[in-house]
């Protein structure tokens, strides 16, 4: 993570054929947060992590939870 960023957890990943662009596109499209403010994305088999500006985290969490990416319902939360 970078300074001023927080890591968010998503319950979808490689097994759902998710690519970084899918996550960036969904977040930017649904929340209005510019794609350029969305940081590094790590995609694992069953989940993913996305680094976002700490100022954007609340609106992203509130907007994306229960939304879907590529037809998969998303659970998104602060990463431990």
N, CA and C of each residue as an Amber inpcrd file, in Angstrom:
protein
   240
   0.8120000  -1.2100000   0.0000000   0.0000000   0.0000000   0.0000000
   0.8440000   1.2580000   0.0000000   0.2700000   2.3400000  -0.4110000
   0.9760000   3.6020000  -0.4530000   0.4950000   4.4910000   0.6860000
   1.2150000   5.5470000   0.9380000   0.7950000   6.5030000   1.9570000
  -0.5840000   7.0500000   1.6040000  -1.4500000   7.1390000   2.5910000
  -2.7770000   7.6870000   2.3520000  -3.7440000   6.7250000   1.6970000
  -3.3050000   5.4590000   1.5360000  -4.1980000   4.4710000   0.9290000
  -4.6180000   3.4330000   1.9580000  -5.7710000   2.8570000   1.7410000
  -6.2360000   1.7330000   2.5460000  -6.5120000   0.5640000   1.6230000
  -6.4510000  -0.6350000   2.1710000  -6.6680000  -1.8370000   1.3700000
  -8.0680000  -2.3630000   1.6220000  -8.8000000  -2.5690000   0.5460000
 -10.1480000  -3.1250000   0.6360000 -10.1340000  -4.5660000   0.1330000
 -10.9710000  -5.3800000   0.7480000 -11.1200000  -6.7930000   0.4100000
 -12.3700000  -6.9730000  -0.4390000 -12.2640000  -7.7600000  -1.5000000
 -13.4250000  -8.1470000  -2.3040000 -13.5030000  -9.6650000  -2.3150000
 -14.7100000 -10.1980000  -2.2880000 -14.8880000 -11.6510000  -2.2280000
 -14.9560000 -12.3120000  -3.6020000 -14.4060000 -11.6610000  -4.6140000
 -14.3430000 -12.2840000  -5.9350000 -12.9030000 -12.2190000  -6.4260000
 -12.5470000 -13.1190000  -7.3300000 -11.1580000 -13.1570000  -7.7750000
 -10.9820000 -13.9210000  -9.0690000  -9.8300000 -14.5520000  -9.1850000
  -9.4510000 -15.2340000 -10.4290000 -10.4590000 -16.3220000 -10.8030000
 -11.0130000 -17.0010000  -9.7990000 -11.9840000 -18.0670000 -10.0950000
 -13.2230000 -17.5210000 -10.8040000 -13.5040000 -16.2390000 -10.6280000
 -14.6410000 -15.5980000 -11.3010000 -14.1890000 -14.8730000 -12.5800000
 -12.9460000 -15.1240000 -13.0020000 -12.3880000 -14.5070000 -14.2070000
 -12.3500000 -12.9760000 -14.1090000 -12.1290000 -12.4840000 -12.8990000
 -12.0580000 -11.0450000 -12.6670000 -10.6710000 -10.5450000 -13.0420000
 -10.6360000  -9.4220000 -13.7350000  -9.3650000  -8.7790000 -14.0640000
  -9.3060000  -7.4100000 -13.3770000  -8.0980000  -6.8750000 -13.1940000
  -7.9950000  -5.5660000 -12.5360000  -8.8890000  -4.5040000 -13.1720000
  -8.9520000  -4.4990000 -14.5060000  -9.7840000  -3.5000000 -15.1840000
 -11.2570000  -3.6080000 -14.8470000 -11.7130000  -4.8270000 -14.5390000
 -13.1190000  -5.0090000 -14.1590000 -13.4040000  -4.2990000 -12.8420000
 -12.4530000  -4.4080000 -11.9160000 -12.6320000  -3.8070000 -10.5930000
 -12.5470000  -2.2910000 -10.6920000 -11.5220000  -1.7980000 -11.4080000
 -11.3830000  -0.3540000 -11.5710000 -12.6090000   0.2180000 -12.2690000
 -13.0360000  -0.4420000 -13.3360000 -14.1820000   0.0570000 -14.0910000
 -15.4510000   0.0900000 -13.2660000 -15.6580000  -0.9380000 -12.4680000
 -16.8670000  -1.0050000 -11.6430000 -16.8480000   0.0810000 -10.5710000
 -15.7030000   0.2290000  -9.9070000 -15.6220000   1.2420000  -8.8430000
 -15.7810000   2.6380000  -9.4390000 -15.0450000   2.9190000 -10.5040000
 -15.1120000   4.2540000 -11.1130000 -16.5220000   4.5310000 -11.6410000
 -17.1060000   3.5160000 -12.2830000 -18.4270000   3.7050000 -12.8660000
 -19.5290000   3.8920000 -11.8380000 -19.4300000   3.1740000 -10.7220000
 -20.4930000   3.2200000  -9.7200000 -20.3300000   4.3690000  -8.7370000
 -19.1050000   4.7420000  -8.4310000 -18.8770000   5.7210000  -7.3690000
 -18.4800000   7.0910000  -7.8790000 -18.0100000   7.1690000  -9.1260000
 -17.5200000   8.4350000  -9.6370000 -16.0920000   8.7560000  -9.2090000
 -15.4730000   7.8600000  -8.4390000 -14.0690000   8.0600000  -8.0760000
 -13.2300000   7.8180000  -9.3330000 -12.3720000   8.7510000  -9.7110000
 -11.5950000   8.5670000 -10.9400000 -10.6940000   7.3360000 -10.8680000
 -10.6030000   6.6190000 -11.9810000  -9.7720000   5.4280000 -12.0240000
  -8.3360000   5.6830000 -11.6070000  -7.8570000   6.8830000 -11.8770000
  -6.4910000   7.2310000 -11.5200000  -6.2460000   7.2960000 -10.0230000
  -7.3220000   7.3920000  -9.2350000  -7.1750000   7.4260000  -7.7790000
  -7.2850000   6.0270000  -7.1790000  -7.5090000   5.0280000  -8.0190000
  -7.5900000   3.6510000  -7.5470000  -6.2220000   3.0280000  -7.7410000
  -5.6810000   2.4830000  -6.6620000  -4.3020000   2.0240000  -6.6870000
  -4.1460000   0.5760000  -7.1010000  -3.1410000  -0.0330000  -6.5240000
  -2.7510000  -1.4030000  -6.8550000  -3.8940000  -2.3770000  -6.5780000
  -4.0070000  -3.3750000  -7.4270000  -5.0290000  -4.4100000  -7.2660000
  -4.3290000  -5.7600000  -7.2540000  -4.6230000  -6.5570000  -6.2330000
  -4.0650000  -7.9140000  -6.1410000  -5.2210000  -8.8860000  -6.3080000
  -5.1310000  -9.7520000  -7.3070000  -6.1980000 -10.7180000  -7.5480000
  -5.7280000 -12.1080000  -7.1630000  -6.4230000 -12.7010000  -6.2000000
  -6.1470000 -14.0690000  -5.7540000  -7.2270000 -14.9750000  -6.3570000
  -7.1660000 -16.2620000  -6.0340000  -8.1490000 -17.1860000  -6.6120000
  -9.5790000 -16.8370000  -6.2020000  -9.7940000 -16.6430000  -4.9070000
 -11.1620000 -16.4890000  -4.4120000 -11.4720000 -15.0830000  -3.9210000
 -10.4970000 -14.2130000  -3.9220000 -10.7320000 -12.8490000  -3.4530000
  -9.7170000 -11.9110000  -4.0950000  -9.9130000 -10.6390000  -3.8670000
  -9.0010000  -9.6300000  -4.3950000  -8.8240000  -8.5380000  -3.3560000
  -7.7510000  -7.7960000  -3.5230000  -7.5150000  -6.6120000  -2.7090000
  -7.3530000  -5.4280000  -3.6500000  -7.8750000  -4.3000000  -3.2360000
  -7.6850000  -3.0790000  -4.0110000  -7.2880000  -1.9620000  -3.0540000
  -6.2530000  -1.2400000  -3.4370000  -5.8070000  -0.0960000  -2.6410000
  -6.4920000   1.1560000  -3.1720000  -7.1070000   1.9030000  -2.2570000
  -7.7910000   3.1310000  -2.6490000  -7.3630000   4.2510000  -1.7170000
  -7.5550000   5.4660000  -2.1750000  -7.2900000   6.6410000  -1.3530000
  -8.1700000   6.5540000  -0.1020000  -7.5790000   6.8050000   1.0630000
  -8.3560000   6.6830000   2.2970000  -9.5700000   7.6130000   2.2910000
  -9.4760000   8.7350000   1.5710000 -10.6210000   9.6560000   1.5020000
 -11.7670000   9.0700000   0.6960000 -11.4690000   8.1100000  -0.1860000
 -12.5020000   7.5220000  -1.0460000 -13.0840000   6.2350000  -0.4670000
 -12.4420000   5.6990000   0.5750000 -12.7890000   4.3550000   1.0350000
 -14.2520000   4.2400000   1.4560000 -14.7430000   5.2140000   2.2140000
 -16.1110000   5.0890000   2.7340000 -17.1410000   5.0570000   1.6230000
 -17.0060000   5.9730000   0.6550000 -18.0020000   5.9990000  -0.4240000
 -17.9020000   4.7380000  -1.2800000 -16.6860000   4.2390000  -1.4730000
 -16.5230000   3.0080000  -2.2520000 -17.1730000   1.8330000  -1.5280000
 -16.9140000   1.7140000  -0.2320000 -17.5080000   0.6120000   0.5310000
 -19.0230000   0.7070000   0.5270000 -19.5370000   1.9050000   0.7580000
 -20.9910000   2.0760000   0.8460000 -21.6580000   1.7860000  -0.4860000
 -21.0100000   2.1790000  -1.5810000 -21.6190000   2.0360000  -2.9010000
 -21.4690000   0.6240000  -3.4530000 -20.3060000   0.0070000  -3.2200000
 -20.0180000  -1.2570000  -3.8890000 -20.5720000  -2.4760000  -3.1670000
 -20.7450000  -2.3910000  -1.8520000 -21.2270000  -3.5690000  -1.1250000
 -22.6290000  -3.9150000  -1.5850000 -22.8160000  -5.1530000  -2.0050000
 -24.1100000  -5.5730000  -2.5230000 -24.2840000  -5.2790000  -4.0030000
 -23.3560000  -4.5420000  -4.5830000 -23.3660000  -4.3050000  -6.0200000
 -22.8020000  -5.5490000  -6.6960000 -22.7220000  -5.5470000  -8.0110000
 -22.1060000  -6.7050000  -8.6440000 -21.0750000  -6.2730000  -9.6700000
 -20.0900000  -7.1370000  -9.8550000 -19.0550000  -6.9620000 -10.8600000
 -19.1030000  -8.2020000 -11.7440000 -19.3120000  -7.9870000 -13.0360000
 -19.4190000  -9.1010000 -13.9890000 -20.4520000 -10.1320000 -13.5400000
 -21.5300000  -9.6550000 -12.9390000 -22.6140000 -10.5490000 -12.5500000
 -22.4170000 -11.2330000 -11.2020000 -21.2950000 -11.0020000 -10.5590000
 -21.0580000 -11.5940000  -9.2370000 -21.3220000 -10.5500000  -8.1680000
 -22.1570000 -10.9240000  -7.2060000 -22.4730000 -10.0140000  -6.1200000
 -21.2140000  -9.7860000  -5.2820000 -20.9710000  -8.5250000  -4.9670000
 -19.7290000  -8.1590000  -4.3060000 -19.9400000  -7.9020000  -2.8200000
 -19.0940000  -8.5260000  -2.0250000 -18.9760000  -8.1410000  -0.6210000
 -17.6310000  -7.4280000  -0.5250000 -17.6420000  -6.1930000  -0.0790000
 -16.4160000  -5.4140000  -0.0010000 -16.2950000  -4.8640000   1.4060000
 -15.1210000  -4.9810000   1.9640000 -14.9270000  -4.4660000   3.3240000
 -13.4770000  -4.0600000   3.5010000 -13.2210000  -3.3290000   4.5950000
 -11.8480000  -2.9800000   4.9220000 -11.0690000  -4.2530000   5.1520000
  -9.8770000  -4.3040000   4.6030000  -9.0380000  -5.4690000   4.8040000
  -8.4370000  -5.4000000   6.1990000  -8.3290000  -6.5480000   6.8290000
  -7.7260000  -6.6050000   8.1740000  -6.2360000  -6.3570000   8.0610000
